[in-house]
Coordinates of C-alpha atoms in Angstrom, one line a residue:
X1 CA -28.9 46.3 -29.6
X2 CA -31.6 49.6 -30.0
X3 CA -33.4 47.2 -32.0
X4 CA -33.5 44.7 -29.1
X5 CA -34.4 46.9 -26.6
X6 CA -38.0 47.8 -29.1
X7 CA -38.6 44.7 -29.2
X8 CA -38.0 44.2 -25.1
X9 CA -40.0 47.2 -24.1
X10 CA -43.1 46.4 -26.8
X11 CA -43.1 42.6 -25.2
X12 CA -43.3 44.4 -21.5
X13 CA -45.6 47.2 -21.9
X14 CA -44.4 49.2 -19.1
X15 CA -46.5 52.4 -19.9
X16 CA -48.6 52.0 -16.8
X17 CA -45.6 51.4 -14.5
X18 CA -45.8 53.5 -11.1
X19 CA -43.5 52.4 -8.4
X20 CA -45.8 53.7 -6.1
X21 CA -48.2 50.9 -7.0
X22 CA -45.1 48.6 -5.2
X23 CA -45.7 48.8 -1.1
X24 CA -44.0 47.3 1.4
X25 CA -46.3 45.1 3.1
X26 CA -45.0 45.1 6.9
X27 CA -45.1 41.2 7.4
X28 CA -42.1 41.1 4.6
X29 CA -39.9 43.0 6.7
X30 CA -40.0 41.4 9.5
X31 CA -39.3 37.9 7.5
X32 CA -36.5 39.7 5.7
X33 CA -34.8 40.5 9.1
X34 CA -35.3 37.6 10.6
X35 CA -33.8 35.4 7.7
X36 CA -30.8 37.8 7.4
X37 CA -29.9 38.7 10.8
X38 CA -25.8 38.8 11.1
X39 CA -25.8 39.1 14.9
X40 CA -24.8 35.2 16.3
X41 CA -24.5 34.9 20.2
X42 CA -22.1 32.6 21.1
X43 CA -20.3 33.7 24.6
X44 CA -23.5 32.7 26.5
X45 CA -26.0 29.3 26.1
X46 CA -29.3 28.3 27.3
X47 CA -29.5 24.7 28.3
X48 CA -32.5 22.9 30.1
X49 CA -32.4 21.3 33.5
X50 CA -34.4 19.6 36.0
X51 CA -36.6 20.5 38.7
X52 CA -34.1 19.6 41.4
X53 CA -31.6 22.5 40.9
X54 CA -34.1 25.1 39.6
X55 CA -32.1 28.1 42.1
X56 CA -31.6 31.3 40.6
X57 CA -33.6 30.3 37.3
X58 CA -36.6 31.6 36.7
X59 CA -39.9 30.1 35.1
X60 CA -40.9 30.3 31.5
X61 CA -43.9 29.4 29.4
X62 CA -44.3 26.0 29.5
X63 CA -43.5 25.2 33.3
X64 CA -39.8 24.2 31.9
X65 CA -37.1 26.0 34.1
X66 CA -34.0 28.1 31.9
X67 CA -30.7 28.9 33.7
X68 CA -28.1 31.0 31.7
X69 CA -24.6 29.7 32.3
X70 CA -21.0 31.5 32.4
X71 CA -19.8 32.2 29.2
X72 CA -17.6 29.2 27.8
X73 CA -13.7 29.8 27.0
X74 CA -12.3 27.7 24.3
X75 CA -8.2 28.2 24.0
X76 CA -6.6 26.2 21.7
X77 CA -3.1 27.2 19.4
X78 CA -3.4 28.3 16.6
X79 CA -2.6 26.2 13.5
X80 CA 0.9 27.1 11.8
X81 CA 1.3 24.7 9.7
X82 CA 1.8 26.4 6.1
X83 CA -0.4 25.6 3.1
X84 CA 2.1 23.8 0.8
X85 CA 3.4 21.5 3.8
X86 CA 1.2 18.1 4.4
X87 CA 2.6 15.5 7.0
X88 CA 1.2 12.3 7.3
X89 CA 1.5 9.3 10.3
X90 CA 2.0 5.7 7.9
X91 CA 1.3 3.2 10.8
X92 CA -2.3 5.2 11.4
X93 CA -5.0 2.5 9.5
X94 CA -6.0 4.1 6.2
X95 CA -8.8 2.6 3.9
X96 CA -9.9 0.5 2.7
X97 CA -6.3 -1.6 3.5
X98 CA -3.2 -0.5 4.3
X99 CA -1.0 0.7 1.3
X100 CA 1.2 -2.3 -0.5
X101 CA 3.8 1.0 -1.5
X102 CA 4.6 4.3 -1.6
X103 CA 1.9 5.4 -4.4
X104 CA -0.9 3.3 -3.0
X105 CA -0.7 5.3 0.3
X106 CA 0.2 8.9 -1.6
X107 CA -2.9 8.4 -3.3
X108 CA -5.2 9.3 -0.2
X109 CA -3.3 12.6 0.2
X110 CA -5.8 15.3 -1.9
X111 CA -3.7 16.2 -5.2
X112 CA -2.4 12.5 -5.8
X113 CA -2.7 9.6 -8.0
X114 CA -1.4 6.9 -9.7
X115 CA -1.1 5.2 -12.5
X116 CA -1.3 1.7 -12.5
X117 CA 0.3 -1.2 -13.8
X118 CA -1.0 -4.0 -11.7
X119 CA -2.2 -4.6 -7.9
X120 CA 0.7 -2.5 -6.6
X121 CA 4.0 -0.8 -7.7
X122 CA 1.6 2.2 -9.5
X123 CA 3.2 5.3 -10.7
X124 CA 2.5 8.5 -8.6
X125 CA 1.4 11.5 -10.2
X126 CA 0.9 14.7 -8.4
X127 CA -1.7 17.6 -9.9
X128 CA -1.0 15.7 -13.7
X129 CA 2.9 15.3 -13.3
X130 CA 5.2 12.2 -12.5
X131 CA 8.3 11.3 -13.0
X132 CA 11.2 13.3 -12.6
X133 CA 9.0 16.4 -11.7
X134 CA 8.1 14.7 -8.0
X135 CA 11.4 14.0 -5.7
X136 CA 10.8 10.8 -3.8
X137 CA 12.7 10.3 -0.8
X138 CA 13.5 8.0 2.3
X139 CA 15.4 9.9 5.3
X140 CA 16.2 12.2 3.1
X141 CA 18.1 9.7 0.3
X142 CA 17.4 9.5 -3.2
X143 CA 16.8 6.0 -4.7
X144 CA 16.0 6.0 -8.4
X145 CA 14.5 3.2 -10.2
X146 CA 16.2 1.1 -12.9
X147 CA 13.6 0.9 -15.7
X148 CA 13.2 3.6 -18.5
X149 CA 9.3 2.5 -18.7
X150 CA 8.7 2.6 -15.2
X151 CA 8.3 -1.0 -13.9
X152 CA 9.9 -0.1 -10.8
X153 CA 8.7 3.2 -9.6
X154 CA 10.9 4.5 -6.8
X155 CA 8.1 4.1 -4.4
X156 CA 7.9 0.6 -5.4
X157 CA 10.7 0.3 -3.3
X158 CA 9.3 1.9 0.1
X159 CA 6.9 0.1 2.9
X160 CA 4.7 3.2 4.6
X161 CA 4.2 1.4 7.4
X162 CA 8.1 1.0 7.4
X163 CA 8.4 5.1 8.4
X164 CA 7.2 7.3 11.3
X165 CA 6.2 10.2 9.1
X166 CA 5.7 11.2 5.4
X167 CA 5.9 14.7 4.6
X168 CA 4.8 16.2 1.2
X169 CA 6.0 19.7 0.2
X170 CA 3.8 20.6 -2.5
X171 CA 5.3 22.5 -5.6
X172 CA 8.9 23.8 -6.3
X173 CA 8.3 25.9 -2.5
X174 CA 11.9 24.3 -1.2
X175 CA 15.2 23.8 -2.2
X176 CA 16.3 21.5 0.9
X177 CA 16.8 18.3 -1.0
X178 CA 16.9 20.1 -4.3
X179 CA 14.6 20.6 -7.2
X180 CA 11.5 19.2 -7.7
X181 CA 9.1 21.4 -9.7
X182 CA 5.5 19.1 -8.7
X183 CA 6.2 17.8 -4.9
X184 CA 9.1 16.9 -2.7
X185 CA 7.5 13.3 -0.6
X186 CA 10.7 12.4 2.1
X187 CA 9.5 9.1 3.9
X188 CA 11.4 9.7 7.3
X189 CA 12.2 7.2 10.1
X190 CA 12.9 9.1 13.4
X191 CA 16.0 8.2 15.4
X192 CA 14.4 6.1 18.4
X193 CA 15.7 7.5 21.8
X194 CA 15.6 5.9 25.2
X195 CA 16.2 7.4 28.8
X196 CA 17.0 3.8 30.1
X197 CA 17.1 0.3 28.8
X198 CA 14.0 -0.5 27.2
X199 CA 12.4 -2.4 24.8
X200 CA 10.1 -1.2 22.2
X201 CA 8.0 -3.6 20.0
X202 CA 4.5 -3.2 17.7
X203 CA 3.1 -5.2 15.0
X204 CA 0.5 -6.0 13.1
X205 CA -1.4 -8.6 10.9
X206 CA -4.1 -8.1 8.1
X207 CA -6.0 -10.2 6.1
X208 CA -8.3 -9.5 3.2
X209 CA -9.8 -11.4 0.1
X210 CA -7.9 -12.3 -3.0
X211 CA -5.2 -14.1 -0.5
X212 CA -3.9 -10.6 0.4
X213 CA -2.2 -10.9 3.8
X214 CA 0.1 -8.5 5.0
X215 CA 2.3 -8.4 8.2
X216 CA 4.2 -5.7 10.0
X217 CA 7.2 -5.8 13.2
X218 CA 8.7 -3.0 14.4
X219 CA 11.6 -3.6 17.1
X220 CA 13.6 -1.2 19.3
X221 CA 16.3 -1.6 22.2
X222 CA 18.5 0.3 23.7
X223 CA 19.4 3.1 26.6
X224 CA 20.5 6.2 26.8
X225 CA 23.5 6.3 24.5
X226 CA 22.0 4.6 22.0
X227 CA 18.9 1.9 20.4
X228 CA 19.4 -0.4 17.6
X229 CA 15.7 -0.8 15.6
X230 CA 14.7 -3.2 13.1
X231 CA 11.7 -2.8 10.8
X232 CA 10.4 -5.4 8.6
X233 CA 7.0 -6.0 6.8
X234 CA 5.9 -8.7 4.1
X235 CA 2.6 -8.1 1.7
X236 CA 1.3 -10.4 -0.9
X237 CA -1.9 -11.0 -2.8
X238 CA -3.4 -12.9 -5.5
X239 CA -5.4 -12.1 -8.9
X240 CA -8.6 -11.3 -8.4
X241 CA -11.8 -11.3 -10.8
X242 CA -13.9 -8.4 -12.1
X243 CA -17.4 -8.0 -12.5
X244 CA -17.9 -10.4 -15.6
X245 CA -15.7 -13.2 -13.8
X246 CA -12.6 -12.9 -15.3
X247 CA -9.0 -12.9 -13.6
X248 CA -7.6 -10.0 -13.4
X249 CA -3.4 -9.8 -13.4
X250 CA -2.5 -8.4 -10.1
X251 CA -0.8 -10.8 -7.8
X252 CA 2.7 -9.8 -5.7
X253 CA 4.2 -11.0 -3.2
X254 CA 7.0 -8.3 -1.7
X255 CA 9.0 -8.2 1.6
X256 CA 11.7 -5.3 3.1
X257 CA 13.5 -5.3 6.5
X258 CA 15.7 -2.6 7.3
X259 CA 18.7 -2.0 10.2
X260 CA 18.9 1.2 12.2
X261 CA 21.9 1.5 14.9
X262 CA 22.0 4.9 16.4
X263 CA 24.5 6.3 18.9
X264 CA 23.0 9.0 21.1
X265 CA 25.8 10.7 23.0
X266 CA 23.1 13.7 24.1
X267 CA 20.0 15.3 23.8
X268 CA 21.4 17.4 21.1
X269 CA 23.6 14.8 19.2
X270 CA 22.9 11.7 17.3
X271 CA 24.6 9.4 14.6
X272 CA 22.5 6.6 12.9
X273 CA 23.9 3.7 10.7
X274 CA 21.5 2.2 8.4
X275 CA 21.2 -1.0 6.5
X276 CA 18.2 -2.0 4.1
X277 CA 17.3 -5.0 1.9
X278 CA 14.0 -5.8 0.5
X279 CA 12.8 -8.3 -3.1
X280 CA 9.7 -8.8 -4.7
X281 CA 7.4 -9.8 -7.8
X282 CA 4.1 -8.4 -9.3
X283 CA 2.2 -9.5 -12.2
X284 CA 0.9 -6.1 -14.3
X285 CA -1.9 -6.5 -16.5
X286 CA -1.5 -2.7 -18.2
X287 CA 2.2 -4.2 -19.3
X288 CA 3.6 -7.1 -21.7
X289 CA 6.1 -8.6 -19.2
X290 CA 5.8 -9.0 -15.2
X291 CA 8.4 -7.8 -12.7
X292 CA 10.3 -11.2 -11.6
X293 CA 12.4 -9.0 -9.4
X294 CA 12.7 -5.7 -7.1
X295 CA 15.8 -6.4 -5.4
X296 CA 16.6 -3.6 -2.7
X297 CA 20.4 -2.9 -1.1
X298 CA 20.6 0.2 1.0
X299 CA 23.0 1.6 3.2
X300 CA 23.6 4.8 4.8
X301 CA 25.0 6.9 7.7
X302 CA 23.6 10.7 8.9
X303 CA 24.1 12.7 12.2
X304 CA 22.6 15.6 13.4
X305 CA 23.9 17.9 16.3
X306 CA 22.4 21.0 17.4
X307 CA 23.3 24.2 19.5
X308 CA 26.6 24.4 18.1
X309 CA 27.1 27.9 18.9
X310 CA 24.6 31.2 19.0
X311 CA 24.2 31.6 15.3
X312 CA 24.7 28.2 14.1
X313 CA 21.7 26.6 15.2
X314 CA 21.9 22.6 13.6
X315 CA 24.0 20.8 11.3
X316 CA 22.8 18.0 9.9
X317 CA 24.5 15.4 7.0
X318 CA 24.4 12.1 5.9
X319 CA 25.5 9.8 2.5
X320 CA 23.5 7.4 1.1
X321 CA 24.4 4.4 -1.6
X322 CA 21.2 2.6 -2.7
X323 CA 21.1 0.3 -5.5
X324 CA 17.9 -1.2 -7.2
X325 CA 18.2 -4.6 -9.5
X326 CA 15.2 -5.2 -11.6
X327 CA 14.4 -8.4 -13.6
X328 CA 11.5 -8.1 -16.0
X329 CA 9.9 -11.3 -17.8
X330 CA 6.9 -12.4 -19.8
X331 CA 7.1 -16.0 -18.4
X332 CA 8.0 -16.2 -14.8
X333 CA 4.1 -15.2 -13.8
X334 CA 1.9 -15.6 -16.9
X335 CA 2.1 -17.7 -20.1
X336 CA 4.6 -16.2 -22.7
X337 CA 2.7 -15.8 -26.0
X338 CA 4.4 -15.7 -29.3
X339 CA 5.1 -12.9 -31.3
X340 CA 4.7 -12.8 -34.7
X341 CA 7.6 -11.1 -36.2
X342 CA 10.0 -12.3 -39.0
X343 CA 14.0 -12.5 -39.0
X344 CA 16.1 -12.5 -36.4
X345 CA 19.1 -11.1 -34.5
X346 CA 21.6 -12.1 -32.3
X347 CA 23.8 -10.9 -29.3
X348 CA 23.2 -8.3 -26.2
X349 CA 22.8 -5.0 -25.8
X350 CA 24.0 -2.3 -22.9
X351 CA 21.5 -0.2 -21.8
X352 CA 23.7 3.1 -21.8
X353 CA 23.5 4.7 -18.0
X354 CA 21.3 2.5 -16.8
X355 CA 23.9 -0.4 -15.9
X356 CA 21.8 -3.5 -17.2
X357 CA 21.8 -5.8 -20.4
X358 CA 19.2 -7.1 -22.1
X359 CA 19.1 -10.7 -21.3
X360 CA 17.3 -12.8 -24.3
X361 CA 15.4 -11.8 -27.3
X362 CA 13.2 -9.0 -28.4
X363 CA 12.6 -9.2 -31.9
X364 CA 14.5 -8.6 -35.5
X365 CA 16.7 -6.1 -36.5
X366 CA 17.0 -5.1 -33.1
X367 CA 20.3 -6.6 -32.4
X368 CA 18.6 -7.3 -28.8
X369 CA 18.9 -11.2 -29.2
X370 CA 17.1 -13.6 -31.0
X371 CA 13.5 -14.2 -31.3
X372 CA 12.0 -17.9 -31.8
X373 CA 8.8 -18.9 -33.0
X374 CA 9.2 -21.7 -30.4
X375 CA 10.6 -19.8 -27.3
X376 CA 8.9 -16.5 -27.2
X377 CA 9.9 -15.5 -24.1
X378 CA 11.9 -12.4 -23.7
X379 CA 13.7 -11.2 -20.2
X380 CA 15.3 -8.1 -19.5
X381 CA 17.5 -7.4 -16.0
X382 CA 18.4 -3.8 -15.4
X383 CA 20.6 -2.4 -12.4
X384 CA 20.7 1.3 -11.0
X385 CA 23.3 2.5 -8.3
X386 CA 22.3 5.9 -6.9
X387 CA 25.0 7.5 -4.4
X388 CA 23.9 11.0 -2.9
X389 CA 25.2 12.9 -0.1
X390 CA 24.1 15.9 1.6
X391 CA 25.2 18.3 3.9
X392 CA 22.8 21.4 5.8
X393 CA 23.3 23.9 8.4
X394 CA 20.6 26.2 10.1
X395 CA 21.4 29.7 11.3
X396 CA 19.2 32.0 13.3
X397 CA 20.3 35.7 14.8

């Protein structure tokens, strides 16, 4: 280092150096101040007008006429909602099109993404982490998937425009609906309320290239003591082609219609009933085999009653059985191609927990089936039941 600092001081002779020779020149002040001047005026405003109301304004260089105005109050409340707590409206338009599932829309809310395995049913990932790290949710239910590679993503289940509101906690910052060390997403559809009989009706239709057309209804009647509301939506597309004109695997065609009866006996009280059913197919082109099926059944009941006593604010609990029936195959959307592997095996084989079998063949030594040099195709059908209940009171004092 002493050696550098020679070296430094020889290369900048600063023998003759006098700080006096440094003045101030007085026209760099004045630029100084004016470029860093902290004071901002902005309780009064200066604002031009005509020569027709030129009272109490006097004149100014110029022969133009300035009037300064009362100072202008701007109240407005102040915004509580907490950093790690997004909420988001799913019937609001998005773009470029609306979302074909629940990871096509998560992925316009900053931290997101998916990973994709065709023109919909992608793979959420939140800040690098998917899979049992983020809690997916629908009114507060839990609804696995069946696969073990992730065909069926829960969201792959779940129309946005479906729900009134998605909310995203972001990191483990709850306990409410259990763990989840990336992000809690709940996909909630609001009770619908009436003061008198009424009737309640939107929907919509889209249209875009590649075939995709998508369609919306959202229905709603009832009075006072109670509505019954019936959401439905269909969504398809077909392949398209990239920049070098070749087809691209991506076509689906998906549709879900769900039941909600609720029973409103006061302003504090409600019990809703639910019913769900929804199917699909989707050709992936980042997998070997296509999904053939995402067959839906859901069912549920919750209440929620409030002001129960001066301490015991709400109590809220529902139960939930959801069950998802997935059939993968290399044949039912694109041309099977044959595998090249020798010997064979024969029979089925349970996939432990998962409630499925494997259907037909996989290959030898597997004892997964039989594999053909003339029938290569393979097909594999895997059920999941998920039951979940949950119970929550709030206190205050």
């Amino acid at each position: 280092l002493p050696k550098y600092l020679d070296i430094m001081m020889n290369y900048f002779d600063l023998s003759d150096f006098n700080l006096s020779n440094f003045k101030i020149k007085p026209c760099v002040l004045s630029v100084a101040c004016f470029f860093y001047s902290g004071v901002t005026f902005a309780d009064t405003t200066r604002q031009l007008i005509s020569h027709e109301s030129v009272a109490n304004c006097g004149m100014t260089h110029g022969g133009m006429h300035h009037c300064q105005l009362s100072p202008i109050v701007v109240t407005a409340a102040a915004d509580s909602t907490q950093a790690y707590l997004v909420t988001a409206d799913p019937k609001q338009p998005i773009q470029p099109v609306p979302a074909t599932d629940g990871a096509d829309y998560l992925k316009h809310i900053a931290g997101f993404n998916a990973i994709r395995n065709g023109g919909t049913n992608g793979d959420p990932v939140f800040r690098g982490m998917f899979g049992s790290r983020l809690k997916i949710l629908t009114n507060g239910s839990e609804m696995l998937g069946a696969c073990p590679a992730r065909m069926d993503a829960p969201t792959s289940y779940i129309s946005p425009q479906n729900f009134d509101e998605i909310t995203v906690i972001k990191g483990p910052q709850s306990v409410l609906f259990g763990a989840a060390s990336a992000a809690t997403i709940n996909f909630v559809r609001q009770p619908t309320r009436f003061e008198q009989d009424s009737v309640k009706a939107q929907g919509t239709v889209m249209a875009a290239s590649n075939q995709r057309i998508d369609t919306t209804s959202d229905t709603a009647i009832g009075n006072a003591f109670g509505s019954i509301r019936l959401t439905a939506n269909t969504s398809e597309a077909n392949d398209y082609k990239d920049g070098n004109g070749d087809k691209v695997p991506a076509k689906w065609r998906k549709w879900n219609a769900d039941l909600n009866a609720t029973y409103t006996p006061s302003d504090d009280t409600w019990i809703e009933f639910s019913a769900g059913r929804g199917d699909g197919e989707a050709r992936y082109a980042g997998r070997g085999m296509d999904g053939s099926q995402f067959l839906r059944e859901s069912a549920g009941l919750r209440f929620e009653h409030k002001y129960l006593s001066s301490v015991l604010e709400k109590l809220e609990g529902q139960l939930n059985y959801n069950n998802a029936d997935h059939i993968m195959d290399n044949y039912s959307l694109r041309e099977p191609t044959a595998m090249h592997m020798g010997g064979h095996g024969h029979g089925s084989s349970p996939m432990s927990g998962m409630g499925g079998t494997i259907d037909h063949t996989m290959g030898s030594g597997m004892g997964m089936g039989n594999m053909s040099m003339n029938d290569p195709t393979m097909a594999m059908q895997l059920a999941r039941k998920t039951i979940s209940g949950r119970l929550a009171a709030t206190l205050s004092w």
